[in-house]
mmCIF file of C-alpha atoms and ligand atoms in Angstrom:
data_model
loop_
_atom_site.group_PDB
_atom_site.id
_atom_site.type_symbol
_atom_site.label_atom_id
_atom_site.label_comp_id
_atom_site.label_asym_id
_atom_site.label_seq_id
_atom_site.Cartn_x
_atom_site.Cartn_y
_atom_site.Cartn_z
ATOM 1 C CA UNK A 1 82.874 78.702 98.965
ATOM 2 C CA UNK A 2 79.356 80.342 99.365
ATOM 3 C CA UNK A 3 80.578 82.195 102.435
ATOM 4 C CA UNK A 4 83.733 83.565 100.233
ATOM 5 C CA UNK A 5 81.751 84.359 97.320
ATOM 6 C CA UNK A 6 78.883 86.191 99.546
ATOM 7 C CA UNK A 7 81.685 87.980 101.211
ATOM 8 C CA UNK A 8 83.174 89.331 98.059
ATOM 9 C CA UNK A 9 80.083 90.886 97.189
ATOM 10 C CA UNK A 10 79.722 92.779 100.093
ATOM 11 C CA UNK A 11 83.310 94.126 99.432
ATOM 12 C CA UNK A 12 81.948 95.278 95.921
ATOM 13 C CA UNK A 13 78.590 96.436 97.503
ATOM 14 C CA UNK A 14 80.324 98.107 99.725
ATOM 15 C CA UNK A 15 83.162 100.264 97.814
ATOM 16 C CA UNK A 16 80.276 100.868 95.161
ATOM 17 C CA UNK A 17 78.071 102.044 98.021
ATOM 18 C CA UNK A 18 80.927 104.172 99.052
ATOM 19 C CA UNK A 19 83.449 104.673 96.630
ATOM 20 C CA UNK A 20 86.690 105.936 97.788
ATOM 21 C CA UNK A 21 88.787 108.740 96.284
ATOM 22 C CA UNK A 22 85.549 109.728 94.053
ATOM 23 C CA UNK A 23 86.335 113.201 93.019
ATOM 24 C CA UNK A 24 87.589 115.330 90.346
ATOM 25 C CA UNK A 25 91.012 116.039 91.261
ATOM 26 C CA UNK A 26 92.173 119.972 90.367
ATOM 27 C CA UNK A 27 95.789 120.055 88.248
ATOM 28 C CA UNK A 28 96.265 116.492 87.897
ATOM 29 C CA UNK A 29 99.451 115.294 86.388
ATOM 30 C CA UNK A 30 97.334 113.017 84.268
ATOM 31 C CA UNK A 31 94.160 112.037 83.475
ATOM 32 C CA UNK A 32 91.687 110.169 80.686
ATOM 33 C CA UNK A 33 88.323 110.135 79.726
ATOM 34 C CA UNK A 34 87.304 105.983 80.230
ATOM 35 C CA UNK A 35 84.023 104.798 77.938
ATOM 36 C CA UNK A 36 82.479 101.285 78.040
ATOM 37 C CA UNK A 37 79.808 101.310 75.646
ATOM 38 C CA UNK A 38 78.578 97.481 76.398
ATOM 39 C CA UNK A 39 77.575 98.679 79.669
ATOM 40 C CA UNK A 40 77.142 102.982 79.581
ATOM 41 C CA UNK A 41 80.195 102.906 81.799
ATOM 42 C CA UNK A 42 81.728 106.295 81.841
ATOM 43 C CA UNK A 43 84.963 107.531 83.966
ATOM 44 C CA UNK A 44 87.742 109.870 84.511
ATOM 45 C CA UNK A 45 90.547 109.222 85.938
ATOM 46 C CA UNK A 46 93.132 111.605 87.261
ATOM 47 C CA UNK A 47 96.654 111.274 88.688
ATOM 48 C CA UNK A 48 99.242 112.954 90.388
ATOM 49 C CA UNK A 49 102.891 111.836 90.220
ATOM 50 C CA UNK A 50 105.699 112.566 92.189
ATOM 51 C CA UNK A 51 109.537 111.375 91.576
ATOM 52 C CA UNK A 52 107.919 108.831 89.976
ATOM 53 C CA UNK A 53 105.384 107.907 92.689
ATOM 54 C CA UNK A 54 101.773 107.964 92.307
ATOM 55 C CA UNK A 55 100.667 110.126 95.092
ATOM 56 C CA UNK A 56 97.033 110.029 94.596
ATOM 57 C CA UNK A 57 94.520 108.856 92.147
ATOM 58 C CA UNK A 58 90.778 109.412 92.003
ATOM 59 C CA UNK A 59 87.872 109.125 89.404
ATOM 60 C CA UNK A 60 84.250 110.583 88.666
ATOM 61 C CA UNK A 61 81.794 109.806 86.377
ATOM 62 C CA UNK A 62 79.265 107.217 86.220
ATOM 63 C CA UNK A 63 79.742 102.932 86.173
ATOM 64 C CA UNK A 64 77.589 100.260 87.581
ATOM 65 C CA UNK A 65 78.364 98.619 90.741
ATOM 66 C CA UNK A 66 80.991 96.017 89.168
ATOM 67 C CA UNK A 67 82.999 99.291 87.653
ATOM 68 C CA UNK A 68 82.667 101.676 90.397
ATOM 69 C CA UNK A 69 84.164 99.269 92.924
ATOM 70 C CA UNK A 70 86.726 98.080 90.803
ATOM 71 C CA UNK A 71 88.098 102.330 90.135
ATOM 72 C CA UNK A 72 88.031 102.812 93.793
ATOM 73 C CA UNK A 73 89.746 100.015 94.729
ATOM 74 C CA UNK A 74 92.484 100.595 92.249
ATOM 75 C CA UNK A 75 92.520 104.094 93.731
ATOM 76 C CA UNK A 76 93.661 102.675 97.173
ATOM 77 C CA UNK A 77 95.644 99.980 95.554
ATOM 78 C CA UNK A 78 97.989 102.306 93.609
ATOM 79 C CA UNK A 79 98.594 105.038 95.719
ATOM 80 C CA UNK A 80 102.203 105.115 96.683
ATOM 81 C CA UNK A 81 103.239 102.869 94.024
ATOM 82 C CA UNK A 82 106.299 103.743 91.690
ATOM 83 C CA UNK A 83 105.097 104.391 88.315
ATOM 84 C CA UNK A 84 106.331 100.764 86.805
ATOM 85 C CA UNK A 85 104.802 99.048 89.873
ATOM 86 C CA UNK A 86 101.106 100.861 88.853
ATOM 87 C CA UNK A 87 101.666 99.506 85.782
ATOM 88 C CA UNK A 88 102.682 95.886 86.604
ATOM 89 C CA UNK A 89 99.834 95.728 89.037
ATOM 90 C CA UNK A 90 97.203 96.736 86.169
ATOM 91 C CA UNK A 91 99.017 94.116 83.788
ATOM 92 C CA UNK A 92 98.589 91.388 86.636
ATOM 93 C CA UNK A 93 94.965 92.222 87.294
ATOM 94 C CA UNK A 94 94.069 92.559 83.365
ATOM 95 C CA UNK A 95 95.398 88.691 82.876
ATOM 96 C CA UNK A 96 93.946 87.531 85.994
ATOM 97 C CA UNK A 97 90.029 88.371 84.684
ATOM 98 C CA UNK A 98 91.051 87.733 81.048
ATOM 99 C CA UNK A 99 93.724 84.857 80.918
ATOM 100 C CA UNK A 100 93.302 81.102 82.449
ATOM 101 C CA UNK A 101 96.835 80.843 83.828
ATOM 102 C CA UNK A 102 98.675 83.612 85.563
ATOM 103 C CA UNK A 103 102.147 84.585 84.385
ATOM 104 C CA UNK A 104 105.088 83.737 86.100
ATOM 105 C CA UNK A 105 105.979 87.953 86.310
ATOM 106 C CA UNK A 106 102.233 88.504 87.977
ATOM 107 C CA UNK A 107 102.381 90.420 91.125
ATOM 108 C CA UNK A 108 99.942 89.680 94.068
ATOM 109 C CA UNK A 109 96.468 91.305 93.861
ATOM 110 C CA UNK A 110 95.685 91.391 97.233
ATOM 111 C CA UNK A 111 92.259 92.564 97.471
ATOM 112 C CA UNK A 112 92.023 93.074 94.351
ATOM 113 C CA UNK A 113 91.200 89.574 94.213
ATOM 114 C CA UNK A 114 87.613 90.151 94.756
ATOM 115 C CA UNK A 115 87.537 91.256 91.591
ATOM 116 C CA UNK A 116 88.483 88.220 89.450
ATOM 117 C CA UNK A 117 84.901 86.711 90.348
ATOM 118 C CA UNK A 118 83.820 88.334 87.203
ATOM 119 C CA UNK A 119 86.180 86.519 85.364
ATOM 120 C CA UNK A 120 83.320 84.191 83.826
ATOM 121 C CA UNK A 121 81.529 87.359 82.139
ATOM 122 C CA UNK A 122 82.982 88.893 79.581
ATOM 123 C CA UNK A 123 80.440 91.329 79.479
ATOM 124 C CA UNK A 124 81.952 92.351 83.010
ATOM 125 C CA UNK A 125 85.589 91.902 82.916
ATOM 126 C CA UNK A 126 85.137 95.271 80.662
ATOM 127 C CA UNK A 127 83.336 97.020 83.384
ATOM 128 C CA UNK A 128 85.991 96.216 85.627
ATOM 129 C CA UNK A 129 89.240 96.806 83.901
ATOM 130 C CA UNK A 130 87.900 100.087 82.294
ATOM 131 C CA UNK A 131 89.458 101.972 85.209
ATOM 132 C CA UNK A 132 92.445 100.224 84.836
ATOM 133 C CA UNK A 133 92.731 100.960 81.146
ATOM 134 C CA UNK A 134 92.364 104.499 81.889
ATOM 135 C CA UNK A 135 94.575 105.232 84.500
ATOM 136 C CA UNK A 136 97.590 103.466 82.365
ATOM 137 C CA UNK A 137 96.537 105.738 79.799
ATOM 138 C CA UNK A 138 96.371 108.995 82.335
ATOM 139 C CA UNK A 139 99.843 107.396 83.447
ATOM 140 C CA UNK A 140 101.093 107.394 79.916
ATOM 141 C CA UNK A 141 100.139 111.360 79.730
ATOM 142 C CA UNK A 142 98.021 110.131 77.111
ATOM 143 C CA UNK A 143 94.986 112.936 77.526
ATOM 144 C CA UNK A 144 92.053 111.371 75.246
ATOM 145 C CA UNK A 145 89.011 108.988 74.918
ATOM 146 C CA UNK A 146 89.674 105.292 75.663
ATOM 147 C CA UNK A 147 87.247 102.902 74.689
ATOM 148 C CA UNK A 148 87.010 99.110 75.518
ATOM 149 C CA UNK A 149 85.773 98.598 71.728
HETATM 150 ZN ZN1 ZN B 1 79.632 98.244 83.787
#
């Protein structure tokens, strides 16, 4: 369990070290402003969509290590998803940090998984669904400020 928990870390250290897709994208399709006052956590994330398929997705800004990791994983994990895939994937990850049991409708996480470590800090689970929270809003063409409080 050490060895699993030791290698998560160095995924996080890792993607935060180097975070993928970190740039402001040019015409996006959608994007939102994502604030996490808790923890000074501050993102944008930007989207384009095609036929329905999320083509790309990227972020900028500036999160701690926990955040960071967490927006440019979801970067890699969303691209090429169908809109209503994006968002069941970001409704499966938000219950498996905040909920004890997963729902029958979850969909895998794959490495995502690395992520629900931080399950046991609340503090936390904020800095790592804030991405999340904004790219359903950039998906919803909602063009604003969302806030985790
Ligand atoms: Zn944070």
């Amino acid at each position: 369990m050490e060895n699993l928990r030791e290698l998560y870390q160095e995924v996080i250290l890792d993607h935060n070290k180097n975070p993928r897709n970190f740039r402001k994208m040019e015409h996006p399709d959608g994007f939102a402003h994502g604030n996490n006052p808790l923890c000074g956590d501050q993102i944008d994330v930007y989207l384009k969509l095609k036929n329905g398929i999320v083509e790309e997705v990227s972020f900028d800004g500036h999160g701690c290590a926990i955040c960071t990791a967490s927006a440019s994983m979801m970067t890699m994990a969303l691209k090429g998803m169908t809109d209503s895939e994006a968002h069941a994937l970001f409704e499966s990850f938000h219950h498996a940090l905040t909920e004890d049991a997963a729902y029958p409708e979850d969909v895998p996480l794959g490495k995502l998984a690395v992520l629900t470590g931080v399950k046991d800090y609340p503090v936390r689970v904020k800095c790592a669904t804030l991405a999340w929270h904004t790219f359903d809003a950039a998906l919803r063409k909602f063009q604003g400020e969302i806030s985790t409080e």
